Amino acid sequence: MIPVNEPLLDGNEKKYLLECIETGWISSEGPFIRRFEEAMAARVGRRHAIAVSNGSMALDAAVAALGLGPGDEVIMPAFTIISCAAAIVRAGAVPVLVDADPATWNMDVGQVKSRIGPRTRAIMVVHIYGLPTDMAPIEVLAARHGLKVIEDAAEMHGQTCRGRPCGSFGELSTFSFYPNKHVTTGEGGMILTDSDELAVRCRSLRNLCFKPPRRFVHDELGWNLRMTNMQAAIGVAQLERLDEFVARKRAMGARYTDALSGTAGLRLPLRRDDTAENIYWVYGIVLEDSVPFDADEAMRRLAERGVDCRPFFWPMHEQPVLRRMGLFEGERYPVAERLARRGFYVPSGMALTPAQIDAVVAAVRNVFA
Ligand SMILES: *Cc1c(COP(=O)(O)O)cnc(C)c1O
């Protein structure tokens, strides 16, 4: 079986990890945390970076840091991971959805304006699968309507939008370091901001809102979102190779597209659009209407041929847990619904070899011949 994801850990990861063990610095107090935060802030061009336990909790902390809560609406894409809606709902705020763009799979920025109302306080932008959401119109709308922006850049390490680094937009941006992201720490996340005040708030929320002068006396509830020094050690080693990793992913995408572009019935990812060149967090495929079966059946047939695939996201307005809360009653987002049923991705990990790509291509061609 060709695995859907395998990380590449053959740089300085082992060396830095050994340093943690030899020095005894294994907790979040160790020196790699600061090194990783500084390297991420420098890479993205932001003043502050706050390492946390994962990308989902980075979103929870970002929403909390902005003080979003009951009565507030936050605009976000219908087509994304549950973490985005969960952060908004847990804060007591209301997610308001925007359908996807059928070509880029990102939130259709042309529809955002029509979703802004008197209660709208923020826009959560999520860059999906390798091309960034166009931030130019988002920045215009946010300025005009006085909205905060959270940029979920979990899939965008090393990507830019119109020449500016992803993760540098909005009040706060977040990253994930799950093993299928371009930079991994096993589990991990990061919040970035240019605001001194928001940085202090995020650091406090990360660490249970401990507060001087008397430790263990709390004014506010936070979480334990701390990253360990061992995770940060791996992160520092990974980040050293980010440019190489982005180049590897682009080469992977080009190899897949060159080999598959003649195959009938398959819609392949865009190589580029006006915002950027694709970095292929995953190599997604969407089945055209001419294909008589859906993505589940395609994945089953590919598994039979030794290729491990994964489905696309399932839209927020079709999530049973959110529907039970009374959200999104009667709402339809046809592009997101179609992507969920017709989309899947093939092996796309950093360690994927050209020979494995060619084997995946052969299996895909065989299924769709
Ligand atoms: C991976 C991902 C997350 C969640 O990150 P975890 O570290 O797995 O919690 C959030 N948003 C997007 C867009 C992601 O791809």
PDB file of C-alpha atoms in Angstrom, residues 100-302:
ATOM      1  CA  ALA A 100     -16.494  27.364  -2.102  1.00  0.00           C
ATOM      2  CA  ASP A 101     -15.054  28.466  -5.435  1.00  0.00           C
ATOM      3  CA  PRO A 102     -15.266  25.416  -7.745  1.00  0.00           C
ATOM      4  CA  ALA A 103     -11.828  26.060  -9.269  1.00  0.00           C
ATOM      5  CA  THR A 104      -9.683  26.773  -6.180  1.00  0.00           C
ATOM      6  CA  TRP A 105     -11.865  25.090  -3.497  1.00  0.00           C
ATOM      7  CA  ASN A 106     -11.285  28.169  -1.316  1.00  0.00           C
ATOM      8  CA  MET A 107     -14.090  30.351   0.048  1.00  0.00           C
ATOM      9  CA  ASP A 108     -15.655  32.293  -2.854  1.00  0.00           C
ATOM     10  CA  VAL A 109     -14.525  35.781  -1.811  1.00  0.00           C
ATOM     11  CA  GLY A 110     -17.107  37.369  -4.120  1.00  0.00           C
ATOM     12  CA  GLN A 111     -19.865  36.054  -1.820  1.00  0.00           C
ATOM     13  CA  VAL A 112     -18.425  37.346   1.460  1.00  0.00           C
ATOM     14  CA  LYS A 113     -19.893  40.850   1.195  1.00  0.00           C
ATOM     15  CA  SER A 114     -23.478  39.547   1.002  1.00  0.00           C
ATOM     16  CA  ARG A 115     -22.976  37.680   4.309  1.00  0.00           C
ATOM     17  CA  ILE A 116     -21.948  40.764   6.296  1.00  0.00           C
ATOM     18  CA  GLY A 117     -24.686  41.962   8.668  1.00  0.00           C
ATOM     19  CA  PRO A 118     -25.074  44.106  11.794  1.00  0.00           C
ATOM     20  CA  ARG A 119     -23.682  41.348  14.060  1.00  0.00           C
ATOM     21  CA  THR A 120     -20.667  40.413  11.931  1.00  0.00           C
ATOM     22  CA  ARG A 121     -17.470  40.898  13.903  1.00  0.00           C
ATOM     23  CA  ALA A 122     -14.842  38.839  12.090  1.00  0.00           C
ATOM     24  CA  ILE A 123     -13.895  36.811   9.026  1.00  0.00           C
ATOM     25  CA  MET A 124     -12.059  33.523   9.463  1.00  0.00           C
ATOM     26  CA  VAL A 125     -10.198  32.863   6.220  1.00  0.00           C
ATOM     27  CA  VAL A 126      -9.009  29.287   5.600  1.00  0.00           C
ATOM     28  CA  HIS A 127      -6.612  28.519   2.775  1.00  0.00           C
ATOM     29  CA  ILE A 128      -7.601  25.154   1.302  1.00  0.00           C
ATOM     30  CA  TYR A 129      -5.312  22.424  -0.090  1.00  0.00           C
ATOM     31  CA  GLY A 130      -2.537  24.535  -1.640  1.00  0.00           C
ATOM     32  CA  LEU A 131      -3.757  27.792  -3.189  1.00  0.00           C
ATOM     33  CA  PRO A 132      -4.385  30.766  -0.898  1.00  0.00           C
ATOM     34  CA  THR A 133      -7.715  32.534  -0.568  1.00  0.00           C
ATOM     35  CA  ASP A 134      -7.357  35.940  -2.210  1.00  0.00           C
ATOM     36  CA  MET A 135      -6.704  38.244   0.759  1.00  0.00           C
ATOM     37  CA  ALA A 136      -6.930  41.494  -1.242  1.00  0.00           C
ATOM     38  CA  PRO A 137     -10.769  41.730  -1.286  1.00  0.00           C
ATOM     39  CA  ILE A 138     -10.940  40.376   2.286  1.00  0.00           C
ATOM     40  CA  GLU A 139      -8.697  43.198   3.519  1.00  0.00           C
ATOM     41  CA  VAL A 140     -10.853  45.787   1.729  1.00  0.00           C
ATOM     42  CA  LEU A 141     -14.087  44.408   3.241  1.00  0.00           C
ATOM     43  CA  ALA A 142     -12.570  44.073   6.721  1.00  0.00           C
ATOM     44  CA  ALA A 143     -11.354  47.678   6.680  1.00  0.00           C
ATOM     45  CA  ARG A 144     -14.641  49.026   5.309  1.00  0.00           C
ATOM     46  CA  HIS A 145     -16.835  47.165   7.821  1.00  0.00           C
ATOM     47  CA  GLY A 146     -14.470  47.208  10.830  1.00  0.00           C
ATOM     48  CA  LEU A 147     -14.086  43.415  10.946  1.00  0.00           C
ATOM     49  CA  LYS A 148     -11.268  41.398  12.513  1.00  0.00           C
ATOM     50  CA  VAL A 149      -9.561  38.749  10.389  1.00  0.00           C
ATOM     51  CA  ILE A 150      -8.245  35.368  11.535  1.00  0.00           C
ATOM     52  CA  GLU A 151      -6.150  33.617   8.893  1.00  0.00           C
ATOM     53  CA  ASP A 152      -6.040  29.818   9.197  1.00  0.00           C
ATOM     54  CA  ALA A 153      -2.787  29.065   7.390  1.00  0.00           C
ATOM     55  CA  ALA A 154      -2.571  25.447   8.620  1.00  0.00           C
ATOM     56  CA  GLU A 155      -1.975  24.161   5.080  1.00  0.00           C
ATOM     57  CA  MET A 156       0.124  27.095   3.861  1.00  0.00           C
ATOM     58  CA  HIS A 157       3.669  26.903   5.282  1.00  0.00           C
ATOM     59  CA  GLY A 158       5.938  28.650   2.794  1.00  0.00           C
ATOM     60  CA  GLN A 159       3.036  29.851   0.584  1.00  0.00           C
ATOM     61  CA  THR A 160       2.435  33.474  -0.390  1.00  0.00           C
ATOM     62  CA  CYS A 161      -0.639  35.416  -1.531  1.00  0.00           C
ATOM     63  CA  ARG A 162       0.164  38.047  -4.166  1.00  0.00           C
ATOM     64  CA  GLY A 163       3.764  38.014  -2.945  1.00  0.00           C
ATOM     65  CA  ARG A 164       3.020  38.373   0.786  1.00  0.00           C
ATOM     66  CA  PRO A 165       3.587  35.400   3.117  1.00  0.00           C
ATOM     67  CA  CYS A 166       0.545  33.391   4.169  1.00  0.00           C
ATOM     68  CA  GLY A 167       0.276  33.746   7.931  1.00  0.00           C
ATOM     69  CA  SER A 168       1.033  37.479   7.746  1.00  0.00           C
ATOM     70  CA  PHE A 169      -2.588  38.584   7.215  1.00  0.00           C
ATOM     71  CA  GLY A 170      -5.258  39.692   9.665  1.00  0.00           C
ATOM     72  CA  GLU A 171      -5.091  40.331  13.409  1.00  0.00           C
ATOM     73  CA  LEU A 172      -4.075  36.723  14.078  1.00  0.00           C
ATOM     74  CA  SER A 173      -2.995  33.797  11.946  1.00  0.00           C
ATOM     75  CA  THR A 174      -2.638  30.137  12.850  1.00  0.00           C
ATOM     76  CA  PHE A 175      -0.628  27.142  11.666  1.00  0.00           C
ATOM     77  CA  SER A 176      -0.777  23.398  12.322  1.00  0.00           C
ATOM     78  CA  PHE A 177       2.214  21.055  12.461  1.00  0.00           C
ATOM     79  CA  TYR A 178       0.327  17.786  12.093  1.00  0.00           C
ATOM     80  CA  PRO A 179       2.430  15.179  10.183  1.00  0.00           C
ATOM     81  CA  ASN A 180       0.683  15.859   6.873  1.00  0.00           C
ATOM     82  CA  LYS A 181       1.520  19.581   6.902  1.00  0.00           C
ATOM     83  CA  HIS A 182       4.549  21.034   5.120  1.00  0.00           C
ATOM     84  CA  VAL A 183       6.268  21.474   8.506  1.00  0.00           C
ATOM     85  CA  THR A 184       5.506  18.942  11.244  1.00  0.00           C
ATOM     86  CA  THR A 185       6.184  18.527  14.955  1.00  0.00           C
ATOM     87  CA  GLY A 186       4.030  15.394  15.289  1.00  0.00           C
ATOM     88  CA  GLU A 187       1.304  17.421  16.960  1.00  0.00           C
ATOM     89  CA  GLY A 188       1.617  21.174  17.231  1.00  0.00           C
ATOM     90  CA  GLY A 189       0.382  24.587  16.245  1.00  0.00           C
ATOM     91  CA  MET A 190       1.323  28.272  16.212  1.00  0.00           C
ATOM     92  CA  ILE A 191      -0.464  31.589  16.537  1.00  0.00           C
ATOM     93  CA  LEU A 192       1.111  34.657  14.927  1.00  0.00           C
ATOM     94  CA  THR A 193       0.281  38.318  15.374  1.00  0.00           C
ATOM     95  CA  ASP A 194       1.798  41.793  15.061  1.00  0.00           C
ATOM     96  CA  SER A 195      -0.123  43.040  18.107  1.00  0.00           C
ATOM     97  CA  ASP A 196       1.793  43.113  21.411  1.00  0.00           C
ATOM     98  CA  GLU A 197      -1.506  42.997  23.294  1.00  0.00           C
ATOM     99  CA  LEU A 198      -2.902  39.983  21.417  1.00  0.00           C
ATOM    100  CA  ALA A 199       0.419  38.173  21.842  1.00  0.00           C
ATOM    101  CA  VAL A 200       0.284  38.662  25.623  1.00  0.00           C
ATOM    102  CA  ARG A 201      -3.318  37.423  25.595  1.00  0.00           C
ATOM    103  CA  CYS A 202      -2.492  34.314  23.578  1.00  0.00           C
ATOM    104  CA  ARG A 203       0.469  33.478  25.816  1.00  0.00           C
ATOM    105  CA  SER A 204      -1.781  33.800  28.843  1.00  0.00           C
ATOM    106  CA  LEU A 205      -4.579  31.674  27.314  1.00  0.00           C
ATOM    107  CA  ARG A 206      -1.962  29.045  26.383  1.00  0.00           C
ATOM    108  CA  ASN A 207      -0.836  28.726  29.988  1.00  0.00           C
ATOM    109  CA  LEU A 208      -4.046  28.558  32.062  1.00  0.00           C
ATOM    110  CA  CYS A 209      -4.095  32.367  32.469  1.00  0.00           C
ATOM    111  CA  PHE A 210      -1.605  32.225  35.308  1.00  0.00           C
ATOM    112  CA  LYS A 211      -1.123  35.781  36.469  1.00  0.00           C
ATOM    113  CA  PRO A 212       1.207  37.645  38.781  1.00  0.00           C
ATOM    114  CA  PRO A 213       1.394  38.590  41.594  1.00  0.00           C
ATOM    115  CA  ARG A 214      -0.059  35.383  43.044  1.00  0.00           C
ATOM    116  CA  ARG A 215       0.348  32.220  40.984  1.00  0.00           C
ATOM    117  CA  PHE A 216      -2.712  29.910  41.268  1.00  0.00           C
ATOM    118  CA  VAL A 217      -5.108  32.850  41.676  1.00  0.00           C
ATOM    119  CA  HIS A 218      -6.985  33.260  38.377  1.00  0.00           C
ATOM    120  CA  ASP A 219      -8.980  36.124  36.877  1.00  0.00           C
ATOM    121  CA  GLU A 220      -9.821  34.201  33.711  1.00  0.00           C
ATOM    122  CA  LEU A 221      -9.945  30.645  32.412  1.00  0.00           C
ATOM    123  CA  GLY A 222      -7.377  29.559  29.859  1.00  0.00           C
ATOM    124  CA  TRP A 223      -6.172  26.184  28.665  1.00  0.00           C
ATOM    125  CA  ASN A 224      -3.002  24.175  28.826  1.00  0.00           C
ATOM    126  CA  LEU A 225      -2.003  24.534  25.161  1.00  0.00           C
ATOM    127  CA  ARG A 226       1.742  24.291  25.713  1.00  0.00           C
ATOM    128  CA  MET A 227       4.033  22.662  23.144  1.00  0.00           C
ATOM    129  CA  THR A 228       6.936  20.555  24.413  1.00  0.00           C
ATOM    130  CA  ASN A 229      10.591  21.390  23.766  1.00  0.00           C
ATOM    131  CA  MET A 230      10.874  18.044  21.928  1.00  0.00           C
ATOM    132  CA  GLN A 231       8.160  19.032  19.471  1.00  0.00           C
ATOM    133  CA  ALA A 232       9.758  22.437  18.947  1.00  0.00           C
ATOM    134  CA  ALA A 233      13.150  20.756  18.358  1.00  0.00           C
ATOM    135  CA  ILE A 234      11.643  18.815  15.470  1.00  0.00           C
ATOM    136  CA  GLY A 235       9.934  21.972  14.262  1.00  0.00           C
ATOM    137  CA  VAL A 236      13.201  23.945  14.151  1.00  0.00           C
ATOM    138  CA  ALA A 237      14.802  21.190  12.065  1.00  0.00           C
ATOM    139  CA  GLN A 238      11.794  21.020   9.733  1.00  0.00           C
ATOM    140  CA  LEU A 239      11.621  24.770   9.240  1.00  0.00           C
ATOM    141  CA  GLU A 240      15.271  24.822   8.131  1.00  0.00           C
ATOM    142  CA  ARG A 241      14.131  22.892   5.051  1.00  0.00           C
ATOM    143  CA  LEU A 242      10.867  24.640   4.261  1.00  0.00           C
ATOM    144  CA  ASP A 243      11.968  25.974   0.863  1.00  0.00           C
ATOM    145  CA  GLU A 244      13.116  22.494  -0.142  1.00  0.00           C
ATOM    146  CA  PHE A 245       9.807  21.044   1.121  1.00  0.00           C
ATOM    147  CA  VAL A 246       7.750  23.517  -0.917  1.00  0.00           C
ATOM    148  CA  ALA A 247       9.851  22.695  -3.999  1.00  0.00           C
ATOM    149  CA  ARG A 248       9.287  18.956  -3.399  1.00  0.00           C
ATOM    150  CA  LYS A 249       5.520  19.460  -3.175  1.00  0.00           C
ATOM    151  CA  ARG A 250       5.463  21.553  -6.331  1.00  0.00           C
ATOM    152  CA  ALA A 251       7.457  18.886  -8.156  1.00  0.00           C
ATOM    153  CA  MET A 252       4.986  16.268  -6.878  1.00  0.00           C
ATOM    154  CA  GLY A 253       2.041  18.312  -8.116  1.00  0.00           C
ATOM    155  CA  ALA A 254       3.629  18.869 -11.514  1.00  0.00           C
ATOM    156  CA  ARG A 255       4.409  15.174 -11.916  1.00  0.00           C
ATOM    157  CA  TYR A 256       0.832  14.170 -11.062  1.00  0.00           C
ATOM    158  CA  THR A 257      -0.708  16.814 -13.316  1.00  0.00           C
ATOM    159  CA  ASP A 258       1.585  16.105 -16.282  1.00  0.00           C
ATOM    160  CA  ALA A 259       0.707  12.411 -16.100  1.00  0.00           C
ATOM    161  CA  LEU A 260      -3.024  12.727 -15.355  1.00  0.00           C
ATOM    162  CA  SER A 261      -4.109  15.727 -17.416  1.00  0.00           C
ATOM    163  CA  GLY A 262      -5.262  13.533 -20.307  1.00  0.00           C
ATOM    164  CA  THR A 263      -7.503  11.328 -18.136  1.00  0.00           C
ATOM    165  CA  ALA A 264     -11.207  11.828 -18.877  1.00  0.00           C
ATOM    166  CA  GLY A 265     -13.516  12.581 -15.959  1.00  0.00           C
ATOM    167  CA  LEU A 266     -10.953  14.074 -13.590  1.00  0.00           C
ATOM    168  CA  ARG A 267     -10.744  17.687 -12.492  1.00  0.00           C
ATOM    169  CA  LEU A 268      -7.183  18.321 -11.291  1.00  0.00           C
ATOM    170  CA  PRO A 269      -5.871  21.087  -9.005  1.00  0.00           C
ATOM    171  CA  LEU A 270      -4.972  24.421 -10.609  1.00  0.00           C
ATOM    172  CA  ARG A 271      -1.212  24.885 -11.003  1.00  0.00           C
ATOM    173  CA  ARG A 272      -1.600  28.568 -10.193  1.00  0.00           C
ATOM    174  CA  ASP A 273      -4.107  31.397 -10.057  1.00  0.00           C
ATOM    175  CA  ASP A 274      -3.802  35.195  -9.638  1.00  0.00           C
ATOM    176  CA  THR A 275      -2.723  34.812  -6.006  1.00  0.00           C
ATOM    177  CA  ALA A 276       0.035  32.180  -6.114  1.00  0.00           C
ATOM    178  CA  GLU A 277       1.540  28.993  -7.485  1.00  0.00           C
ATOM    179  CA  ASN A 278      -0.006  25.897  -5.863  1.00  0.00           C
ATOM    180  CA  ILE A 279       1.995  24.235  -3.041  1.00  0.00           C
ATOM    181  CA  TYR A 280      -0.249  21.113  -2.995  1.00  0.00           C
ATOM    182  CA  TRP A 281      -0.825  20.523   0.719  1.00  0.00           C
ATOM    183  CA  VAL A 282      -2.638  17.544  -0.784  1.00  0.00           C
ATOM    184  CA  TYR A 283      -3.128  16.546  -4.407  1.00  0.00           C
ATOM    185  CA  GLY A 284      -6.903  16.646  -4.737  1.00  0.00           C
ATOM    186  CA  ILE A 285      -8.971  15.179  -7.553  1.00  0.00           C
ATOM    187  CA  VAL A 286     -12.642  16.017  -8.214  1.00  0.00           C
ATOM    188  CA  LEU A 287     -14.748  13.659 -10.326  1.00  0.00           C
ATOM    189  CA  GLU A 288     -16.595  15.243 -13.254  1.00  0.00           C
ATOM    190  CA  ASP A 289     -20.293  14.489 -13.726  1.00  0.00           C
ATOM    191  CA  SER A 290     -19.370  12.037 -16.518  1.00  0.00           C
ATOM    192  CA  VAL A 291     -17.926   9.614 -13.926  1.00  0.00           C
ATOM    193  CA  PRO A 292     -20.780   7.254 -12.918  1.00  0.00           C
ATOM    194  CA  PHE A 293     -19.587   6.747  -9.315  1.00  0.00           C
ATOM    195  CA  ASP A 294     -18.613   9.023  -6.423  1.00  0.00           C
ATOM    196  CA  ALA A 295     -15.392   9.654  -4.490  1.00  0.00           C
ATOM    197  CA  ASP A 296     -16.043   6.848  -1.963  1.00  0.00           C
ATOM    198  CA  GLU A 297     -16.177   4.300  -4.790  1.00  0.00           C
ATOM    199  CA  ALA A 298     -13.079   5.822  -6.472  1.00  0.00           C
ATOM    200  CA  MET A 299     -11.138   5.514  -3.211  1.00  0.00           C
ATOM    201  CA  ARG A 300     -12.324   1.929  -2.742  1.00  0.00           C
ATOM    202  CA  ARG A 301     -11.125   0.993  -6.234  1.00  0.00           C
ATOM    203  CA  LEU A 302      -7.788   2.725  -5.664  1.00  0.00           C
TER     204      LEU A 302
END
